[in-house]
Coordinates of N, CA and C in Angstrom, one line a residue:
M15 N 68.8 -110.4 106.4 CA 68.0 -110.7 107.5 C 67.2 -109.5 107.9
K16 N 67.7 -108.3 107.8 CA 66.9 -107.1 108.1 C 65.7 -107.0 107.3
L17 N 65.7 -107.4 106.1 CA 64.6 -107.3 105.2 C 63.5 -108.3 105.6
I18 N 63.9 -109.4 106.1 CA 62.9 -110.4 106.6 C 62.2 -109.9 107.9
N19 N 63.0 -109.3 108.8 CA 62.4 -108.8 110.0 C 61.4 -107.6 109.8
L20 N 61.7 -106.7 108.9 CA 60.8 -105.6 108.6 C 59.5 -106.1 108.0
N21 N 59.5 -107.1 107.1 CA 58.3 -107.6 106.5 C 57.5 -108.4 107.6
Y22 N 58.2 -108.9 108.5 CA 57.5 -109.7 109.6 C 56.7 -108.7 110.5
L23 N 57.3 -107.5 110.7 CA 56.6 -106.6 111.6 C 55.6 -105.7 110.9
S24 N 55.5 -105.7 109.7 CA 54.6 -104.8 108.9 C 53.1 -105.1 109.2
P25 N 52.6 -106.3 109.3 CA 51.2 -106.5 109.6 C 50.9 -106.0 111.1
G26 N 51.8 -106.2 112.0 CA 51.6 -105.7 113.3 C 51.5 -104.2 113.4
Q27 N 52.3 -103.6 112.6 CA 52.3 -102.1 112.5 C 51.0 -101.6 112.0
D28 N 50.4 -102.2 111.0 CA 49.1 -101.9 110.5 C 48.0 -102.0 111.5
L29 N 48.1 -103.1 112.3 CA 47.1 -103.3 113.3 C 47.2 -102.2 114.4
L30 N 48.5 -101.9 114.7 CA 48.7 -100.8 115.7 C 48.2 -99.5 115.3
E31 N 48.4 -99.1 114.0 CA 47.8 -97.9 113.4 C 46.3 -97.9 113.5
Q32 N 45.7 -99.0 113.2 CA 44.2 -99.1 113.2 C 43.7 -99.0 114.7
L33 N 44.5 -99.6 115.6 CA 44.1 -99.4 117.0 C 44.2 -98.0 117.5
I34 N 45.2 -97.3 117.1 CA 45.4 -95.9 117.4 C 44.3 -95.0 116.8
N35 N 43.9 -95.3 115.6 CA 42.8 -94.6 114.9 C 41.5 -94.9 115.6
T36 N 41.3 -96.1 116.0 CA 40.0 -96.4 116.7 C 40.0 -95.7 118.1
I37 N 41.0 -95.6 118.8 CA 41.1 -94.9 120.1 C 40.8 -93.4 119.8
R38 N 41.4 -92.9 118.8 CA 41.2 -91.5 118.5 C 39.7 -91.2 118.2
G39 N 39.1 -92.1 117.4 CA 37.7 -92.0 117.1 C 36.8 -92.1 118.4
L40 N 37.1 -93.0 119.3 CA 36.4 -93.1 120.5 C 36.5 -91.8 121.4
V41 N 37.7 -91.3 121.4 CA 38.0 -90.1 122.2 C 37.2 -88.9 121.6
E42 N 37.1 -88.8 120.3 CA 36.4 -87.7 119.6 C 34.9 -87.9 119.9
I43 N 34.4 -89.1 119.9 CA 32.9 -89.3 120.2 C 32.6 -88.9 121.6
E44 N 33.5 -89.3 122.6 CA 33.3 -88.9 124.0 C 33.3 -87.4 124.1
Q45 N 34.3 -86.8 123.5 CA 34.4 -85.3 123.5 C 33.2 -84.6 123.0
A46 N 32.6 -85.2 121.9 CA 31.4 -84.6 121.3 C 30.2 -84.7 122.3
K47 N 30.1 -85.9 123.0 CA 29.0 -86.0 124.0 C 29.2 -85.0 125.1
I48 N 30.4 -84.9 125.6 CA 30.7 -83.9 126.7 C 30.4 -82.5 126.2
D49 N 30.8 -82.2 125.0 CA 30.5 -80.8 124.5 C 29.0 -80.6 124.4
Q50 N 28.2 -81.6 124.0 CA 26.8 -81.5 123.8 C 26.1 -81.3 125.2
E51 N 26.6 -82.0 126.2 CA 26.0 -81.9 127.6 C 26.4 -80.5 128.1
N52 N 27.6 -80.0 127.9 CA 28.0 -78.7 128.3 C 27.1 -77.6 127.7
T53 N 26.8 -77.8 126.4 CA 26.0 -76.8 125.7 C 24.6 -76.8 126.2
K54 N 24.0 -77.9 126.6 CA 22.7 -78.0 127.2 C 22.7 -77.3 128.6
A55 N 23.7 -77.6 129.4 CA 23.8 -77.0 130.7 C 23.9 -75.5 130.6
L56 N 24.7 -75.0 129.6 CA 24.9 -73.6 129.4 C 23.6 -72.9 129.0
S57 N 22.9 -73.6 128.1 CA 21.6 -73.1 127.7 C 20.6 -72.9 128.8
I58 N 20.6 -73.9 129.7 CA 19.7 -73.9 130.9 C 20.1 -72.7 131.8
T59 N 21.4 -72.6 132.0 CA 21.9 -71.5 132.9 C 21.6 -70.2 132.3
E60 N 21.7 -70.0 131.0 CA 21.4 -68.7 130.4 C 20.0 -68.4 130.5
K61 N 19.1 -69.4 130.4 CA 17.6 -69.1 130.5 C 17.3 -68.7 131.9
A62 N 17.9 -69.3 132.9 CA 17.6 -69.0 134.3 C 18.2 -67.6 134.6
E63 N 19.3 -67.2 134.0 CA 19.9 -65.9 134.2 C 19.1 -64.8 133.5
E64 N 18.5 -65.2 132.4 CA 17.6 -64.2 131.7 C 16.4 -63.9 132.5
E65 N 15.8 -65.0 133.2 CA 14.6 -64.8 134.0 C 15.0 -63.9 135.2
R66 N 16.1 -64.2 135.8 CA 16.6 -63.3 137.0 C 16.7 -61.9 136.6
D67 N 17.3 -61.7 135.4 CA 17.4 -60.3 134.9 C 16.1 -59.6 134.7
K68 N 15.1 -60.3 134.1 CA 13.8 -59.8 133.9 C 13.1 -59.4 135.3
S69 N 13.3 -60.3 136.2 CA 12.7 -60.1 137.5 C 13.4 -58.9 138.2
L70 N 14.7 -58.8 138.1 CA 15.4 -57.6 138.7 C 15.0 -56.3 138.0
E71 N 14.8 -56.4 136.7 CA 14.4 -55.2 135.9 C 13.0 -54.8 136.4
R72 N 12.1 -55.7 136.5 CA 10.7 -55.4 137.0 C 10.8 -54.8 138.4
T73 N 11.6 -55.4 139.3 CA 11.6 -54.8 140.6 C 12.2 -53.4 140.6
I74 N 13.2 -53.2 139.9 CA 13.8 -51.9 139.9 C 12.9 -50.8 139.3
S75 N 12.2 -51.2 138.2 CA 11.2 -50.3 137.6 C 10.1 -50.0 138.5
T76 N 9.6 -51.0 139.2 CA 8.5 -50.8 140.2 C 8.9 -49.9 141.3
L77 N 10.1 -50.1 141.9 CA 10.6 -49.2 142.9 C 10.8 -47.8 142.4
G78 N 11.4 -47.7 141.3 CA 11.7 -46.4 140.7 C 10.5 -45.6 140.5
V79 N 9.5 -46.2 139.9 CA 8.2 -45.4 139.6 C 7.5 -45.1 140.9
G80 N 7.5 -46.1 141.8 CA 6.9 -45.8 143.1 C 7.5 -44.7 143.9
L81 N 8.8 -44.7 144.0 CA 9.5 -43.6 144.7 C 9.4 -42.3 144.0
A82 N 9.4 -42.3 142.7 CA 9.3 -41.1 141.9 C 7.9 -40.5 142.2
A83 N 6.8 -41.3 142.1 CA 5.5 -40.9 142.3 C 5.3 -40.4 143.7
G84 N 5.9 -41.1 144.7 CA 5.8 -40.7 146.1 C 6.5 -39.4 146.3
G85 N 7.7 -39.2 145.7 CA 8.4 -37.9 145.8 C 7.6 -36.7 145.3
I86 N 7.0 -37.0 144.1 CA 6.2 -35.9 143.5 C 5.0 -35.6 144.4
A87 N 4.3 -36.7 144.8 CA 3.1 -36.5 145.7 C 3.5 -35.7 147.0
S88 N 4.6 -36.1 147.5 CA 5.1 -35.4 148.8 C 5.3 -34.0 148.6
S89 N 6.0 -33.6 147.5 CA 6.3 -32.2 147.3 C 5.0 -31.4 147.0
I90 N 4.1 -32.1 146.3 CA 2.8 -31.4 146.0 C 1.9 -31.2 147.2
T91 N 1.8 -32.3 148.0 CA 0.9 -32.2 149.2 C 1.5 -31.3 150.3
S92 N 2.8 -31.3 150.4 CA 3.4 -30.4 151.4 C 3.2 -28.9 151.1
A93 N 3.1 -28.6 149.8 CA 2.9 -27.2 149.4 C 1.5 -26.8 149.7
Y94 N 0.5 -27.7 149.6 CA -0.9 -27.3 149.7 C -1.4 -27.5 151.1
I95 N -0.8 -28.3 152.0 CA -1.3 -28.5 153.3 C -0.6 -27.4 154.2
E96 N -1.3 -26.5 154.7 CA -0.7 -25.4 155.5 C -1.1 -25.5 157.0
K97 N -2.3 -26.0 157.3 CA -2.7 -26.0 158.7 C -3.1 -27.4 159.0
P98 N -3.0 -27.8 160.3 CA -3.2 -29.1 160.8 C -4.7 -29.5 160.5
L99 N -4.9 -30.8 160.2 CA -6.2 -31.3 160.0 C -6.8 -31.7 161.3
T100 N -8.0 -31.1 161.6 CA -8.7 -31.4 162.9 C -9.7 -32.5 162.7
L101 N -9.7 -33.4 163.6 CA -10.7 -34.5 163.5 C -11.8 -34.2 164.5
S102 N -12.9 -33.7 164.0 CA -14.0 -33.3 164.9 C -14.8 -34.4 165.5
Y103 N -14.7 -35.6 165.0 CA -15.5 -36.7 165.5 C -14.9 -37.3 166.8
L104 N -13.7 -36.9 167.1 CA -13.1 -37.4 168.4 C -13.6 -36.5 169.5
E105 N -13.6 -37.0 170.7 CA -14.0 -36.3 171.9 C -13.1 -35.0 172.1
K106 N -11.9 -35.2 172.1 CA -11.0 -34.1 172.2 C -10.5 -33.8 170.8
S107 N -10.6 -32.6 170.5 CA -10.2 -32.2 169.2 C -8.7 -32.3 169.0
Q108 N -8.3 -33.4 168.3 CA -6.9 -33.6 168.0 C -6.6 -33.2 166.6
S109 N -5.4 -32.8 166.4 CA -5.0 -32.4 165.0 C -3.9 -33.3 164.5
V110 N -3.9 -33.5 163.3 CA -2.9 -34.3 162.6 C -1.9 -33.3 162.0
P111 N -0.7 -33.4 162.3 CA 0.3 -32.5 161.7 C 0.3 -32.6 160.2
P112 N 0.5 -31.6 159.5 CA 0.5 -31.6 158.0 C 1.6 -32.5 157.4
F113 N 2.7 -32.6 158.1 CA 3.8 -33.5 157.5 C 3.4 -34.9 157.6
I114 N 2.6 -35.4 158.6 CA 2.2 -36.8 158.7 C 1.2 -37.1 157.6
L115 N 0.3 -36.1 157.4 CA -0.7 -36.3 156.3 C 0.0 -36.4 154.9
A116 N 1.0 -35.5 154.7 CA 1.7 -35.5 153.5 C 2.5 -36.8 153.3
F117 N 3.1 -37.3 154.4 CA 3.8 -38.5 154.3 C 2.9 -39.7 154.0
L118 N 1.8 -39.8 154.7 CA 0.9 -40.9 154.4 C 0.3 -40.9 153.0
L119 N 0.0 -39.7 152.5 CA -0.5 -39.5 151.2 C 0.6 -39.9 150.2
S120 N 1.8 -39.5 150.4 CA 2.8 -39.8 149.4 C 3.2 -41.3 149.4
V121 N 3.1 -41.9 150.6 CA 3.4 -43.4 150.7 C 2.2 -44.1 150.0
G122 N 1.0 -43.7 150.2 CA -0.1 -44.3 149.5 C 0.0 -44.2 148.0
I123 N 0.3 -43.0 147.5 CA 0.4 -42.8 146.1 C 1.6 -43.6 145.5
A124 N 2.7 -43.7 146.3 CA 3.9 -44.5 145.8 C 3.5 -46.0 145.7
A125 N 2.8 -46.5 146.7 CA 2.4 -47.9 146.7 C 1.4 -48.2 145.5
I126 N 0.5 -47.3 145.2 CA -0.4 -47.5 144.1 C 0.3 -47.4 142.8
A127 N 1.2 -46.4 142.6 CA 2.0 -46.3 141.4 C 2.9 -47.5 141.2
G128 N 3.5 -48.0 142.3 CA 4.4 -49.2 142.2 C 3.6 -50.4 141.8
F129 N 2.4 -50.6 142.4 CA 1.6 -51.7 142.1 C 1.2 -51.7 140.6
I130 N 0.8 -50.6 140.1 CA 0.4 -50.4 138.7 C 1.5 -50.8 137.8
T131 N 2.7 -50.3 138.1 CA 3.9 -50.6 137.3 C 4.2 -52.0 137.4
W132 N 4.1 -52.7 138.5 CA 4.4 -54.1 138.6 C 3.4 -54.9 137.8
V133 N 2.1 -54.5 137.8 CA 1.1 -55.3 137.0 C 1.4 -55.1 135.5
I134 N 1.7 -53.9 135.1 CA 2.0 -53.6 133.7 C 3.2 -54.4 133.2
T135 N 4.3 -54.4 134.0 CA 5.5 -55.1 133.6 C 5.3 -56.6 133.7
K136 N 4.5 -57.1 134.5 CA 4.2 -58.5 134.6 C 3.4 -59.0 133.4
K137 N 2.5 -58.2 132.9 CA 1.7 -58.6 131.7 C 2.6 -58.5 130.5
R138 N 3.5 -57.6 130.5 CA 4.4 -57.4 129.3 C 5.4 -58.6 129.2
K139 N 5.6 -59.3 130.2 CA 6.5 -60.4 130.2 C 6.2 -61.3 129.2

């Protein structure tokens, strides 16, 4: 009798194995789709991160060059400006202290150098 029962269950066992293999195949297909979507999302994220890095690099280089040029200009102008600048076209003769003139000149040079650096790095992009 045991022999008859095993033969009776054999076709059902084959169908069960086919069902399990089909489910495994469906799970693998779904996993492949999810992996593909994750890869696309990661690629988009990496591109956005790369753009932020380039923007940050451009900002840092612009500020660095501007501050360096301003510092150089400040040290040079403060060495050459010894007496106050008098503005003769005003009714009262007013003088501009040398440190203000040096400061304004260095800020102007820093802004110009920073702008030039920004334009150059933007074109190089």
